[in-house]
Amino acid sequence: MTPLHDELRDRFGDRYSTAAAVRDHHGKDDSHHPAIPPDGVIFAESTEEVAFSVRACARHGTPVIPFGAGTSIEGHVQAVRGGISIDLGAMNRVLAVRADDLDATVEAGVTRQQLDRELRGTGLFFPVDPGADATLGGMAATGASGTTTVRYGTMRDNVVSLTAVLANGEVVRTASRARKSSAGYDLTRLLVGSEGTLGVITELTVRLHPVPEAMAAAVCAFPGLAEAVRSVVESVQLGIPVARAELLDATAMHAVNLYSGFSYAETPTVFFEFHGSEDEVRAHGAVVEEISRGLGGAAFEYARRQDERARLWKARHDAYPAILALRPGCHGLTSDVCVPVSRLAECIEETRDDMERATIPWGIVGHVGDGNFHAVFMIDPDDEAELAEAEAFNERIVRRAIAMEGTCTGEHGIGMGKIRFLEEEFGASGVAAMRAVKAALDPQGIMNPGKVAGVEPEKGLGTKLHERFKPYGGVELEIPPREPMRDPPTFD
Amino acid sequence: MTPLHDELRDRFGDRYSTAAAVRDHHGKDDSHHPAIPPDGVIFAESTEEVAFSVRACARHGTPVIPFGAGTSIEGHVQAVRGGISIDLGAMNRVLAVRADDLDATVEAGVTRQQLDRELRGTGLFFPVDPGADATLGGMAATGASGTTTVRYGTMRDNVVSLTAVLANGEVVRTASRARKSSAGYDLTRLLVGSEGTLGVITELTVRLHPVPEAMAAAVCAFPGLAEAVRSVVESVQLGIPVARAELLDATAMHAVNLYSGFSYAETPTVFFEFHGSEDEVRAHGAVVEEISRGLGGAAFEYARRQDERARLWKARHDAYPAILALRPGCHGLTSDVCVPVSRLAECIEETRDDMERATIPWGIVGHVGDGNFHAVFMIDPDDEAELAEAEAFNERIVRRAIAMEGTCTGEHGIGMGKIRFLEEEFGASGVAAMRAVKAALDPQGIMNPGKVAGVEPEKGLGTKLHERFKPYGGVELEIPPREPMRDPPTFD
């Protein structure tokens, strides 16, 4: 690595670091997956610098791992074969906000909360909302979504165009700024969700939406999980354009009450939100409340003022740390399946019935309108038996979802954690096609190796803590023990 | 070819044809591009038969060209290197309509009007509406859209999952039926818009939408093109969810009056449609009418009854044959650029100013809410000077759109006709990435060669009638003279 280290130090000076603390920080995300630090970290400031870095790594056959905010949770940033992490956090300029075209162009390191702030006063907003204050580049790379997907779609639907550096160091612009195009292969959607394995996203043009005239949130408690799920599914089936519809089970409600100072009923609950004109918000809320009452739901508790709504959605976004706080010192292992909405109630109920046998505590939250839910297991990071138990539940959840025509991951991505399910979901021919695309665009295999369609580096990678891995080059590397948890992560 | 012919005859009997009339029919689409017949045509009835066919062709290194309804207009089905056309028209079963999940699974040969009919009474509809009664497989392969895209999106947004046969004869299912997923590379959107060059689509799961409680269409005449465009752009910018907003220029209105028996003012006109509850439709219509009046628009003429609306939209869909009927015996050469909506008025006006110098007649129609418009040139198919003149205008339209951050094709695709613009739009690095993907998934180059990212087979291919091409294998092939036009094509 020495010649590459020297080359990067010459080019980037202080902005290239091999310090242990910096490397450690870039070798882990907000998940239970073990940290695997890269050999060095570049703090890039432009697309050109990223291109320089990729070209240098390509010359040396050294892996390249893009790093945004480190909020992913399937082991996306771990340097399983060593290599260089490219931190895009300093590429945080909003390059253009075009109100007339309802779009904005940003550097990849802009976070969603930063974009929110910069859009204040424009009458526009960016809807994709994964909870964590992720970078937009990371959100695109992960194919993220969140609470508003039922109305506004995922990153796939809200990215107009990307600028990315490919494995050969070339810069591509994946699309024009036109709202639609049928020109050529859809490189934009090929890169969205590719998790750095096909290229490093350095800039994005995203869709903006007009801030609705009126917005109202409503909380509704239900007698059971199935009724809560059905209230949303029936509303969606009727064509009511709910803007958000978030399920929290009794455990999650208990956690939210403790963590955020609410006193909601601790039964399965849906947090709704409605967007539109005053009349539309009132009308949509009334229809959904009627559906909910028919299923045993309580009267809607409305939050209409901006500060009330913000407090409510902050509580929802804090559900993950709130759940983890129920068991001090625990780590989260989180499932992320998504099934056709007609199967969701059944899928959640079977999952709950299965989990009632668990020896470790758990809670459930879900983006019900999309058919997506998360079971969060609160595991002791030092107890391999707990990890194994949670992994076994997660595996059954994935198999159940796939059997119901669903996906192993609705929004968290594949990373290292879900590679072993890819073939179950897509069959051997689908995975072979993905690997052919990967090999074509990254013939050296240097782009975030061991993720997505990459060969799972070792059996059980990401399933055991403090494990030994063979880094790139075949030298044994001692994986450092996991650090104490940083500030509680937030996600949905 | 003889061993392949024999193999296909053995397998398919009467459903494999080398008759000249059948080959001629499968060698052309609804455009000015010259017909180039394949060597034989398979009428496939199942995914397995398509897989058999592709495997057989792959063994012989023979090109494979999927054929739906033949309604494409950029030279998508021409057998520029000979080979076998696979006609999917007989794969026309609707396999499932799942009202609870708002989706349907269909074979690739189901046409959009057939699906419309099968959905009657379910309370659901499929929105993508390219005018022509195209097959859904063809619409997906082309990345089609149409009049409702401003509200409901394109095929990219409305295809949940595809079944396709790849170049190696393997069958892939590109996604589960979950409404969202971040699992692996997005093979669905890689195949949507790939025009048969990466695989043959044999089945699709598509999104359905609830039929709105109320729908109203409105016609509004404007003093000029720019005002007509601005009425739509300002409505979209305000967040009014218009369901359709279709521009017709004075020529197109004149043509529609003659062809469909209307007596509209023959000035630039927008056909709007509003979907929602009764109140929403009324409210959205009122806001858009106010915007339009501020721009000099006439009072809205509403069509609220289903039969009135159907007649109005049939007239709009017939605008293409109506325009062609203005000059008996002519063929259409149609531009298809799409630009950011903020540039649309300027782009259309500059285009009109340029075209006022034309010696051949033309008209303009546009999907204004998307930034997409078509200039239709009525050319004499036997006059190469007219073709060259129209091509030159089209080229300037494309360059103007790309300079305005737009795309060379909003919805018609690349085919043979737009290959030469791909590099201008995506740069050399973008096209190289597309070609790498193509080579990875189709190493023999047998999947619809000479289209999309395929090397343009000869300079000017698709720009001259009655031209000689070198078919696969290098033997000179006399391209038969163009047949008299069939029934007037319809498209948007």
Coordinates of C-alpha atoms in Angstrom, one line a residue, chain A residues 76 139 141-145 154 156 192-195 336 338 407-415 418 422 425-426 452, chain B residues 180-185:
Chain A
H76 CA -22.3 -1.1 3.7
M139 CA -29.5 7.6 0.4
A141 CA -26.6 4.6 -3.1
T142 CA -28.7 2.6 -0.6
G143 CA -32.0 3.1 -2.4
A144 CA -33.4 4.6 0.8
S145 CA -37.0 5.5 1.5
T154 CA -38.4 6.2 -2.8
R156 CA -35.6 5.7 -7.1
V192 CA -29.5 4.0 -7.2
G193 CA -29.3 1.1 -4.7
S194 CA -25.9 -0.1 -6.0
E195 CA -24.2 0.8 -2.6
D336 CA -36.5 -4.9 6.8
C338 CA -41.5 -5.6 2.4
T407 CA -38.3 -8.7 -0.7
C408 CA -35.6 -9.2 1.9
T409 CA -35.0 -5.5 2.1
G410 CA -37.5 -2.7 1.6
E411 CA -35.1 0.2 2.2
H412 CA -31.9 -0.7 4.1
G413 CA -30.2 -2.4 1.2
I414 CA -28.1 -5.5 0.9
G415 CA -24.7 -4.5 2.3
K418 CA -28.3 -9.6 3.1
L422 CA -30.1 -12.4 -2.9
E425 CA -35.1 -13.5 -4.0
F426 CA -33.8 -13.3 -7.5
V452 CA -24.6 -6.4 -2.9
Chain B
K180 CA -40.6 -1.0 -3.0
S181 CA -37.2 -2.8 -2.5
S182 CA -33.6 -1.9 -2.1
A183 CA -32.4 -5.4 -2.9
G184 CA -29.6 -5.6 -5.5
Y185 CA -29.3 -3.9 -8.8

